[in-house]
Coordinates of N, CA and C in Angstrom, one line a residue:
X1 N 22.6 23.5 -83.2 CA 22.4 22.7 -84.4 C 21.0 22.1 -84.4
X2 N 20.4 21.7 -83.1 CA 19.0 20.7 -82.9 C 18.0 21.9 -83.4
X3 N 18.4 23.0 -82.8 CA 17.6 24.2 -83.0 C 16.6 24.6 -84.6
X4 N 17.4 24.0 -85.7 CA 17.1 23.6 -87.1 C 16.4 23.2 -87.4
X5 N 16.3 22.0 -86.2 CA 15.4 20.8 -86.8 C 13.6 21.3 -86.8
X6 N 13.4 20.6 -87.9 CA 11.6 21.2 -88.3 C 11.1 19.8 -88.3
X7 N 9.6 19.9 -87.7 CA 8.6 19.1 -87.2 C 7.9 19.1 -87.9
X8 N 7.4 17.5 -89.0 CA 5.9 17.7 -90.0 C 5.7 16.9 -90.0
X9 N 4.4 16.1 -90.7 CA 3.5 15.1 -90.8 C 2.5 14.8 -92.0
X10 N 3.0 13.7 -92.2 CA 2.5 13.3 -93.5 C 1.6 11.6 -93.1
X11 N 0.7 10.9 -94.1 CA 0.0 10.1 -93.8 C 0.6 8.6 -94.7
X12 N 0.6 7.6 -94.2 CA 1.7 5.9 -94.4 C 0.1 5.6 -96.0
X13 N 0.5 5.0 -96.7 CA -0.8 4.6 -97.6 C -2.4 4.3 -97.0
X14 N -2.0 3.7 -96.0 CA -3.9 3.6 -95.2 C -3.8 5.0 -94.4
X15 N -3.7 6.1 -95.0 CA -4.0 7.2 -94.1 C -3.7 7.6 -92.6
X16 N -2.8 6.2 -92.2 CA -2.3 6.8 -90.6 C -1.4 7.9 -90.6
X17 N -1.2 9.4 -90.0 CA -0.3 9.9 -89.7 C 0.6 9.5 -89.3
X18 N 2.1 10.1 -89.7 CA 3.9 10.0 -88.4 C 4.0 11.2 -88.9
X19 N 5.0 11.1 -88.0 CA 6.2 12.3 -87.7 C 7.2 12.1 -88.6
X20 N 7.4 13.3 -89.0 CA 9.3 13.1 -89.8 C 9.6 14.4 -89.0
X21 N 10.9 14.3 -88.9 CA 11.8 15.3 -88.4 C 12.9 15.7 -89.5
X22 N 12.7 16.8 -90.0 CA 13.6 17.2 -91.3 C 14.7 18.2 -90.4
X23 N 15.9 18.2 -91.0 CA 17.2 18.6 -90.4 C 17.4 19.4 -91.9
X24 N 17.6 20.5 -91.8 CA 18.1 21.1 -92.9 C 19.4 20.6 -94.0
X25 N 20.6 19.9 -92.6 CA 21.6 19.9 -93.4 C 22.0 19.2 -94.5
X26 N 22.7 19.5 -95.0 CA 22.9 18.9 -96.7 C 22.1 19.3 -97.9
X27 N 22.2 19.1 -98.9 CA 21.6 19.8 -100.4 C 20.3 18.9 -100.0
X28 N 19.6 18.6 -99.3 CA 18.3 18.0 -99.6 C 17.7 17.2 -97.9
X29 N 18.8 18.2 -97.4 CA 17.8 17.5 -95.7 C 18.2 16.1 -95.4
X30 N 18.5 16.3 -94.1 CA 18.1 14.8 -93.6 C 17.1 14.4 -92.7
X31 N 16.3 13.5 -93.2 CA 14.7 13.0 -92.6 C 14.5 11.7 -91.8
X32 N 14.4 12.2 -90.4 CA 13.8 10.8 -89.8 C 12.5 10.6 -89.4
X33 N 12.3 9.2 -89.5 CA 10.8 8.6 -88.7 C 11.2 8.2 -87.5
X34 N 10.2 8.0 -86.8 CA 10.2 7.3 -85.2 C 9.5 6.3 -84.8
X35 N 9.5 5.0 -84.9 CA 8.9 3.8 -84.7 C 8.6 3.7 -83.2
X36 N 7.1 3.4 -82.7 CA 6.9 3.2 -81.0 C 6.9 1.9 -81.2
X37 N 7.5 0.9 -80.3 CA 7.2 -0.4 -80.1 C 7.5 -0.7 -78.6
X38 N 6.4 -0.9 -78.2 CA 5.7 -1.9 -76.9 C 6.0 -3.2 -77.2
X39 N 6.7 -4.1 -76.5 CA 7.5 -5.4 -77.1 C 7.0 -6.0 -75.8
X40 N 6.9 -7.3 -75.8 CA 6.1 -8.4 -75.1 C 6.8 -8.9 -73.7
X41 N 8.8 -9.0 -74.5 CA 9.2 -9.6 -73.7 C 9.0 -10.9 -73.8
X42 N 10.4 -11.5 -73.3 CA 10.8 -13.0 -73.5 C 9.7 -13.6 -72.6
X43 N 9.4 -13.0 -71.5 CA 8.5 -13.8 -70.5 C 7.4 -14.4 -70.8
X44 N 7.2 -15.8 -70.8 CA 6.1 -16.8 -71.1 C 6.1 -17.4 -72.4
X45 N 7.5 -16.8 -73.1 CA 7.4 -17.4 -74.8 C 8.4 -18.6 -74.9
X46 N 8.3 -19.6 -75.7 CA 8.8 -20.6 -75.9 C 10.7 -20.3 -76.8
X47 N 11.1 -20.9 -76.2 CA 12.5 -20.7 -77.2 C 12.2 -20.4 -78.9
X48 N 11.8 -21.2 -79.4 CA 11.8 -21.5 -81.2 C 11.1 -19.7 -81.0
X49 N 10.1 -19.3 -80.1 CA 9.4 -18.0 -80.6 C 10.7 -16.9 -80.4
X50 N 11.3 -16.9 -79.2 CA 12.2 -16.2 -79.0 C 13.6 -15.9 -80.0
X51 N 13.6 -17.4 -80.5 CA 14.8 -17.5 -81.8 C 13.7 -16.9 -83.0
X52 N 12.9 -17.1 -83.7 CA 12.2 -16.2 -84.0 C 12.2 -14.9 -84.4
X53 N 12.0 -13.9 -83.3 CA 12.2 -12.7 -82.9 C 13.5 -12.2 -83.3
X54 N 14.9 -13.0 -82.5 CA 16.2 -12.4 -83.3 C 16.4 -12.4 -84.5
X55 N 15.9 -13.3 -85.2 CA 16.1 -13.6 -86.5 C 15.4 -13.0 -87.2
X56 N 14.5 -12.1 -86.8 CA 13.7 -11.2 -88.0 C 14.0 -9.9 -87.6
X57 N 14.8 -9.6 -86.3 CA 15.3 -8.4 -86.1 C 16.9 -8.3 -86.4
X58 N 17.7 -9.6 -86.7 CA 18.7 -9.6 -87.5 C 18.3 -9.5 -89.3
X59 N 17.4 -9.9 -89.5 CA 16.6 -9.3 -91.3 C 16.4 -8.4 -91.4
X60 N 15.8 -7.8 -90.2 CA 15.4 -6.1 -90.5 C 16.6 -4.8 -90.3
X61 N 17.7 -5.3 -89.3 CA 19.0 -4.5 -89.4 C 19.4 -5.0 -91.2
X62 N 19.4 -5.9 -91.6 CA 20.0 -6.3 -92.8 C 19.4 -5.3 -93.8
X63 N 17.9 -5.6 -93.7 CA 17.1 -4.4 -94.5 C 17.5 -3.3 -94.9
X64 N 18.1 -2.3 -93.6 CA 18.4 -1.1 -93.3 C 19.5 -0.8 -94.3
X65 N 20.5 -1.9 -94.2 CA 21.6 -2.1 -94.9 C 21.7 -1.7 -96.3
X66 N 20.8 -2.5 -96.8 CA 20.7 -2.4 -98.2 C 19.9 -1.7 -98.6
X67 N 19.2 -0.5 -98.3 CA 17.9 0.4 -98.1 C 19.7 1.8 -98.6
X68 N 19.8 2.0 -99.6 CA 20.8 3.4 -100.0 C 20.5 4.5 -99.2
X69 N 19.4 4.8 -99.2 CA 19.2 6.2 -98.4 C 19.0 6.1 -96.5
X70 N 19.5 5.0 -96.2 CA 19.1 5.0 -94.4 C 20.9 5.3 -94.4
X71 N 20.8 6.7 -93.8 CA 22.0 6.8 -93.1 C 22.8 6.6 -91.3
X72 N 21.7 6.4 -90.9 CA 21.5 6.7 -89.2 C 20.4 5.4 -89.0
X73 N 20.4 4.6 -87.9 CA 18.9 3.7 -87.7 C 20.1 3.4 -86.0
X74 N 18.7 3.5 -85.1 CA 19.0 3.5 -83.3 C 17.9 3.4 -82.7
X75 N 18.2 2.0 -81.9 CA 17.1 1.6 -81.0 C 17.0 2.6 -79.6
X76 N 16.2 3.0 -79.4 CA 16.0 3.5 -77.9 C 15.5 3.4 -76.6
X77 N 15.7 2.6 -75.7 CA 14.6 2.0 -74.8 C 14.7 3.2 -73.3
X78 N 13.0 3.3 -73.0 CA 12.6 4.7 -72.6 C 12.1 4.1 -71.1
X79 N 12.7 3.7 -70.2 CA 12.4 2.9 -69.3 C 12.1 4.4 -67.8
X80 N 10.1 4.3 -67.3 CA 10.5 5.6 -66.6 C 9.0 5.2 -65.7
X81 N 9.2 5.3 -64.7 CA 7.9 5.2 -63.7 C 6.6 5.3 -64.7
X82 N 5.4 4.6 -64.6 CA 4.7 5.2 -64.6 C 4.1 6.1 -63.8
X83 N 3.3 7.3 -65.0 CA 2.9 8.2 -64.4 C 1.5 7.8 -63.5
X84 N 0.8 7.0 -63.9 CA -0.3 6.7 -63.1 C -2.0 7.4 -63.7
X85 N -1.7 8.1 -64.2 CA -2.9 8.8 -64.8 C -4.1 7.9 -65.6
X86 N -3.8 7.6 -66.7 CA -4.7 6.4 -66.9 C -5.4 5.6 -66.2
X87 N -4.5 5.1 -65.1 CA -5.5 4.1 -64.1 C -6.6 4.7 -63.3
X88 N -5.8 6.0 -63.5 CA -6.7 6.7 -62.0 C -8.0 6.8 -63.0
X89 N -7.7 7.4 -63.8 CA -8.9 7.9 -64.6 C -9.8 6.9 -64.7
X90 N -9.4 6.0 -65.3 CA -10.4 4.2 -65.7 C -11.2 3.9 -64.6
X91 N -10.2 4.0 -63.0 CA -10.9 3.7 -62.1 C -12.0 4.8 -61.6
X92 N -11.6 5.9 -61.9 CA -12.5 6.7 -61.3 C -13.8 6.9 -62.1
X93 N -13.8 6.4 -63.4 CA -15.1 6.4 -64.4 C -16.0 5.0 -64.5
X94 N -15.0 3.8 -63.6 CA -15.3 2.4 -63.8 C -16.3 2.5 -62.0
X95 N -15.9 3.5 -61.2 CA -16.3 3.2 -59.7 C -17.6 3.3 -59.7
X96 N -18.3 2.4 -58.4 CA -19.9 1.9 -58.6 C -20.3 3.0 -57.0
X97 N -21.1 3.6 -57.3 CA -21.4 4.5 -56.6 C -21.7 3.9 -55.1
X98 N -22.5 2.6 -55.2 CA -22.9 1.9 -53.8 C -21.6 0.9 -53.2
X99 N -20.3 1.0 -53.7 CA -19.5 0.5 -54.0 C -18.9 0.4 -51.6
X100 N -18.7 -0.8 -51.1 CA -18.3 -1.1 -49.7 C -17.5 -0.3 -49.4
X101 N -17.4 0.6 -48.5 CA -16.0 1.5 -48.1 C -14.8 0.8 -48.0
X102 N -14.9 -0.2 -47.4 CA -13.5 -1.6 -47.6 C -12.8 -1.6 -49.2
X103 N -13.8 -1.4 -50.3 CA -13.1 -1.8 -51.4 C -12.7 -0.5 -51.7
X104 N -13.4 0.4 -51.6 CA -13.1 1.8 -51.9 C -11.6 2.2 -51.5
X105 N -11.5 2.1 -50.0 CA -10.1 2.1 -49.9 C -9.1 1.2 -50.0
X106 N -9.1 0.1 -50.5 CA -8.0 -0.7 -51.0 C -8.1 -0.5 -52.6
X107 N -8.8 0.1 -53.5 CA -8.8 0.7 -54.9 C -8.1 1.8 -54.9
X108 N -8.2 2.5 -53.5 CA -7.6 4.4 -54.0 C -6.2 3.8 -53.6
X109 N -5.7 3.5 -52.6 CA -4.7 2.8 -52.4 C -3.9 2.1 -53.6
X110 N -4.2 1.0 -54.3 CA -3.7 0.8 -55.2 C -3.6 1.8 -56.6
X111 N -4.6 2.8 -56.2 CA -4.2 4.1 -57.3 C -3.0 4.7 -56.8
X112 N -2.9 5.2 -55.9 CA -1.7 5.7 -55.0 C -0.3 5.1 -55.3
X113 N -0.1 3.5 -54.7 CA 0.9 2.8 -55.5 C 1.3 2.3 -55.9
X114 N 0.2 2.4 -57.4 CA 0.5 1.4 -59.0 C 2.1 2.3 -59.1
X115 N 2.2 3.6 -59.4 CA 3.2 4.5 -60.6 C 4.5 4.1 -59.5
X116 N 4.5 3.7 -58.5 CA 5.9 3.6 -57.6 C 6.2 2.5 -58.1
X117 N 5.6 1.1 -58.6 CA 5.5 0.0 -58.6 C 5.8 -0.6 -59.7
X118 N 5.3 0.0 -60.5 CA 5.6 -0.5 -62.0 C 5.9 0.9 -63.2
X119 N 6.5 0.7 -64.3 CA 7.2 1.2 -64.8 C 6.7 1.0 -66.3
X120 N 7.0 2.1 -67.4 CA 6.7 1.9 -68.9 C 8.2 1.8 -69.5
X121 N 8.3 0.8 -70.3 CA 9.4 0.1 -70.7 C 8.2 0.2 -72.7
X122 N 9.4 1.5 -72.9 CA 9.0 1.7 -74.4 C 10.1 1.5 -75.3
X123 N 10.7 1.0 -76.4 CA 11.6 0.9 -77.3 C 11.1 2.1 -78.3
X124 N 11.8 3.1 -78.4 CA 12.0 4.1 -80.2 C 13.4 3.7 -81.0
X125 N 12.3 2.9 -82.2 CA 13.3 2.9 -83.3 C 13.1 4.2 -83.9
X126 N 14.5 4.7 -84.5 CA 14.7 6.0 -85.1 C 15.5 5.6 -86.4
X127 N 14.9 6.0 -87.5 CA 15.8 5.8 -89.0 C 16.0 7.1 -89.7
X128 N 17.1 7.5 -90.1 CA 16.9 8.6 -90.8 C 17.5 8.4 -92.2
X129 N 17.1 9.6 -92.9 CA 17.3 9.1 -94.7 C 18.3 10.4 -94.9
X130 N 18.7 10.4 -96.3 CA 19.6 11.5 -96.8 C 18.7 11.4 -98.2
X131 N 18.2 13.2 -97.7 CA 16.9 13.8 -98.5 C 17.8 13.2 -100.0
X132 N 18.6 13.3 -100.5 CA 19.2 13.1 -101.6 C 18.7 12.0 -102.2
X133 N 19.0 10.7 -101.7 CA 18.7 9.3 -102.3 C 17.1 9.1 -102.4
X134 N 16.3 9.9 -101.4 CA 15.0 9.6 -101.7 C 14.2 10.6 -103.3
X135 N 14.7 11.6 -103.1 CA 14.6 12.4 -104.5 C 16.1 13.2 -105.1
X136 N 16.1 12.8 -106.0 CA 17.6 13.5 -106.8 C 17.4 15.0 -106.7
X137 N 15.8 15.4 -106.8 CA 15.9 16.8 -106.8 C 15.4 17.5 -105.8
X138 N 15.5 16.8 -104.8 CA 15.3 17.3 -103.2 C 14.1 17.5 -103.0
X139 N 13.3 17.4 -103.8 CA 12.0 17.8 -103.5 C 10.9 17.0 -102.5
X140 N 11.0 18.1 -101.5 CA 9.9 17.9 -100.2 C 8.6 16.8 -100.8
X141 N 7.8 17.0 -101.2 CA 6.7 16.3 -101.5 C 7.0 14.9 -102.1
X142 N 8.3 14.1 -102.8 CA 8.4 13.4 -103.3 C 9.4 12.6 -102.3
X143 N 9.7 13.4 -101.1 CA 10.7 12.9 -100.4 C 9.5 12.4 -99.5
X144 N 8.5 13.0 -98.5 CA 7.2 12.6 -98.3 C 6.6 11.7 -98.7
X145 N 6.8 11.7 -100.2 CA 5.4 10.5 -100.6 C 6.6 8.8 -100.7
X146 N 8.0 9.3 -100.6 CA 9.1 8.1 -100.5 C 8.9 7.4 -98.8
X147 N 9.1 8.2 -98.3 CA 8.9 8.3 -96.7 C 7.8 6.9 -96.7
X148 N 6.4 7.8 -97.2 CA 5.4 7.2 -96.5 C 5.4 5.7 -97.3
X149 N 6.2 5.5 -98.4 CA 6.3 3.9 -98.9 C 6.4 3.0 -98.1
X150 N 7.4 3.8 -97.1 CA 8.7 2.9 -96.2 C 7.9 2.5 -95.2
X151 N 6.7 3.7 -95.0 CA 6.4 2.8 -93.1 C 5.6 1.9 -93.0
X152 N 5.0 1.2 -93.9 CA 4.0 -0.2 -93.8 C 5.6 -1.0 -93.8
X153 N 6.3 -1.1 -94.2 CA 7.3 -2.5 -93.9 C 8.2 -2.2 -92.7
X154 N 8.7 -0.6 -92.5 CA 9.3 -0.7 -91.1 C 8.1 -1.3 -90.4
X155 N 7.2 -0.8 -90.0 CA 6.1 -1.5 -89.1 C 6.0 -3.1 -89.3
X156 N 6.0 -3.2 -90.3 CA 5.6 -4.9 -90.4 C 7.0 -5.6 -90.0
X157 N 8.2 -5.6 -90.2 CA 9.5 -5.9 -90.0 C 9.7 -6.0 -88.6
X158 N 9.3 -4.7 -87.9 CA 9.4 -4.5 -86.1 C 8.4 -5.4 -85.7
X159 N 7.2 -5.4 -86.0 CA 6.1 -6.6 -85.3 C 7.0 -7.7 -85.7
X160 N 7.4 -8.2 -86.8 CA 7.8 -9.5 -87.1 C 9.0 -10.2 -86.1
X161 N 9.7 -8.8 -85.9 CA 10.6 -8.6 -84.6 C 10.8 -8.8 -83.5
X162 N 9.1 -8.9 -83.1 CA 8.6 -8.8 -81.8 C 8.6 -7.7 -80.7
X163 N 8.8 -6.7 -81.6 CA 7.8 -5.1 -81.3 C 6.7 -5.2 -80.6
X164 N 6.2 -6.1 -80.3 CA 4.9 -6.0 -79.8 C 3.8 -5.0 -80.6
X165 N 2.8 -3.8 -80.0 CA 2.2 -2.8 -80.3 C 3.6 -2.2 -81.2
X166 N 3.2 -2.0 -82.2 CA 3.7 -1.1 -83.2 C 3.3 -0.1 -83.6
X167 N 4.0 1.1 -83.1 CA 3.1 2.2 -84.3 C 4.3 3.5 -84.8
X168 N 3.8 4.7 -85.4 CA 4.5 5.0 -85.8 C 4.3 6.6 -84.9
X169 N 5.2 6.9 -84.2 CA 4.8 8.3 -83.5 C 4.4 9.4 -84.3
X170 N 3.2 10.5 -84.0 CA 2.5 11.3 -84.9 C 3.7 12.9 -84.0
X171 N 3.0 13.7 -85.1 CA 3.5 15.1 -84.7 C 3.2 15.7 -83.4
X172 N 2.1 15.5 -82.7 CA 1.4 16.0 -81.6 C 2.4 15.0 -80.3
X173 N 2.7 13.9 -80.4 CA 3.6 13.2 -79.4 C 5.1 13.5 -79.5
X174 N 5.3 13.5 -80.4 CA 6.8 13.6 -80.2 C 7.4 14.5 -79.7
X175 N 7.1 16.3 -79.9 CA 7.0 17.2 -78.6 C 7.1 17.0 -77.2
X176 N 5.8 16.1 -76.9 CA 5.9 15.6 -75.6 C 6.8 14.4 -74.7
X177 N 7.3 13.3 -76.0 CA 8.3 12.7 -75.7 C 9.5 13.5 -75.0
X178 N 10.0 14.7 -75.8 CA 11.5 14.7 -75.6 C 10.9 15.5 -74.6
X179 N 10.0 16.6 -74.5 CA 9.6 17.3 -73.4 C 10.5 16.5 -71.9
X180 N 9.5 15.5 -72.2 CA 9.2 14.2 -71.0 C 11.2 14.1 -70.8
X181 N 11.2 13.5 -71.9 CA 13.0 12.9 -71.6 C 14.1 14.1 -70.8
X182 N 13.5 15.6 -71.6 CA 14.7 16.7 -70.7 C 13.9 16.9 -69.5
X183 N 12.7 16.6 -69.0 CA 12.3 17.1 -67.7 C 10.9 15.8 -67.1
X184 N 12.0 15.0 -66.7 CA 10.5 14.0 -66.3 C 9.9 13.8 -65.3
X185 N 9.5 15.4 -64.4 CA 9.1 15.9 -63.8 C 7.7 16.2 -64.2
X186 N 7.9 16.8 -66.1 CA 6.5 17.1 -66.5 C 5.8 16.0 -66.8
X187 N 6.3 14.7 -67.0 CA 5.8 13.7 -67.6 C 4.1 13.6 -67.3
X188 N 4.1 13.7 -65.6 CA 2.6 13.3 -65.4 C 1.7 14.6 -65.8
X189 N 1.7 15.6 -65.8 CA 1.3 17.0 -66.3 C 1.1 16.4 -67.6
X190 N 2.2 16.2 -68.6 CA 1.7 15.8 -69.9 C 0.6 15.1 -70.3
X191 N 1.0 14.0 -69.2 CA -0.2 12.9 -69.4 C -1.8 13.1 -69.1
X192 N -1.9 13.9 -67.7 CA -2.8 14.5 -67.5 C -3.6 15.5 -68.9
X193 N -2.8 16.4 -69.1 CA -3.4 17.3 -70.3 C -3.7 16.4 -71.7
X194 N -3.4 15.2 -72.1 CA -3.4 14.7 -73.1 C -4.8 13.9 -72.7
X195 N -5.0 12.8 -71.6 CA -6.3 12.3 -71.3 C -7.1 13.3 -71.8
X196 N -7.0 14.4 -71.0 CA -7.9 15.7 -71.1 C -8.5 16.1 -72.5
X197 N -7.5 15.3 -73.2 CA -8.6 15.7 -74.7 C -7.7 16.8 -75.3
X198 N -6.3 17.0 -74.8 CA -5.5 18.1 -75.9 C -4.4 17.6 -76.6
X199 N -4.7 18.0 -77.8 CA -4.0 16.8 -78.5 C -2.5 17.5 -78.6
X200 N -2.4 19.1 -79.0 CA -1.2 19.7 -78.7 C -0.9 20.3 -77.5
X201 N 0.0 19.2 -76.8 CA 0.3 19.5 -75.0 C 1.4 20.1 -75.0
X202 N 2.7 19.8 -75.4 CA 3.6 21.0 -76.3 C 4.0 20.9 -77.5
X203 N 4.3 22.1 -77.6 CA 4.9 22.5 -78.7 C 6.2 22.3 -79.2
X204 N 6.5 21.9 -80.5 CA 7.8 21.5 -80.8 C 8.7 22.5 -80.3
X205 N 9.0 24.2 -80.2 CA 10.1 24.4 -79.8 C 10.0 24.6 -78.4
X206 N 9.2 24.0 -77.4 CA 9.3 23.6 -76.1 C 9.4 22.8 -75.8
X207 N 10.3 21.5 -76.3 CA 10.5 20.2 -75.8 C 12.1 20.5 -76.0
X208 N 12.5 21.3 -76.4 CA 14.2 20.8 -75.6 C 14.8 21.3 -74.2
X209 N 15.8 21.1 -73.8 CA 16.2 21.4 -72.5 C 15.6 22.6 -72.1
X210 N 15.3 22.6 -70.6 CA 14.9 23.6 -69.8 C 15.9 24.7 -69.3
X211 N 16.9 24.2 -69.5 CA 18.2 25.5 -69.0 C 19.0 24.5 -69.1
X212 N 20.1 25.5 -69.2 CA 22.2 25.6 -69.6 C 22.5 25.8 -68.8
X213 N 23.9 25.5 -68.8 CA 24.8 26.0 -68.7 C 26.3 25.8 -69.1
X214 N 27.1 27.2 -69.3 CA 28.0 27.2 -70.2 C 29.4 26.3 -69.3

């Protein structure tokens, strides 16, 4: 059934790209976005901010509610070692050539056991629509330009939330997400090749499972 699913990209009113994921099924598709939210966490915030937070993420489920065309909406939290790549990189572009051998090795060191040590804790909200309610007459382009209405208030709704960094995942990532999730083995490979400056690391029909069995 996943096998169906088609991978495209359209731009929110200020020109940011997302991802929709269109599903064939039904007279007019069913279409979801993917919200990334980096969230702060209770730690160091005062109660009234933390009551806050619930209360605008109890508004925004309410939202959903009364939104006719959201048939599906699921929080996701992506909790997985860091891979380490970024630091290494930063440090290896930030290092001072005349730099004490003493600091040198307690820097490579700490490159070595940041990714054992600490971990990326990501939340994906996932909403999907029933191509129907967004156009009566199924049409793609009008279902697209409905879509792209919606994502300045999901974004603004999730920050108000306390999403932290908000954004909205583009087409070139989300490949590499589920890649990552069926084999997170590749994770650091991905990450690697993406620093690298490639912006397509895989391909949509290479991010589902790596092998079966019946």
């Amino acid at each position: 059934m996943l096998g169906r699913l088609e991978l495209l990209e359209h731009a929110d009113p200020f020109g940011t790209p997302f991802a929709v994921i269109r599903n064939p099924h039904g007279e007019a598709g069913v279409w979801t976005l993917v919200v990334r939210c980096v969230a702060d966490g209770p730690w160091m915030q005062d109660q009234p901010q933390v009551d806050s937070w619930v209360a605008s993420y109890a508004g925004f489920l309410a939202g959903l509610g009364q939104d006719n065309a959201v048939i599906c909406a699921k929080a996701i939290t992506d909790t997985a070692p860091d891979p380490g790549g970024k630091l290494a990189m930063t440090v290896e572009a930030g290092r001072a050539a005349q730099a004490p051998s003493v600091a040198r090795q307690v820097i490579d060191q700490v490159v070595a056991t940041y990714p054992a040590a600490s971990s990326e804790n990501v939340t994906y909200v996932e909403v999907t629509y029933d191509g129907r309610s967004l156009s009566r007459k199924g049409n793609e382009a009008a279902i697209m330009v409905e879509l792209s209405r919606r994502v300045p208030g999901l974004r603004g709704r999730l920050e108000a939330a306390g999403g932290g960094a908000v954004s909205m995942v583009t087409k070139p990532e989300l490949p590499a997400l589920v890649r990552a999730a069926y084999d997170p083995a590749s994770q650091r490979f991905i990450e690697q090749a993406a620093l690298s400056g490639h912006r397509h690391v895989v391909e949509w029909a290479e991010a589902g499972p790596v092998a079966s069995q019946e």
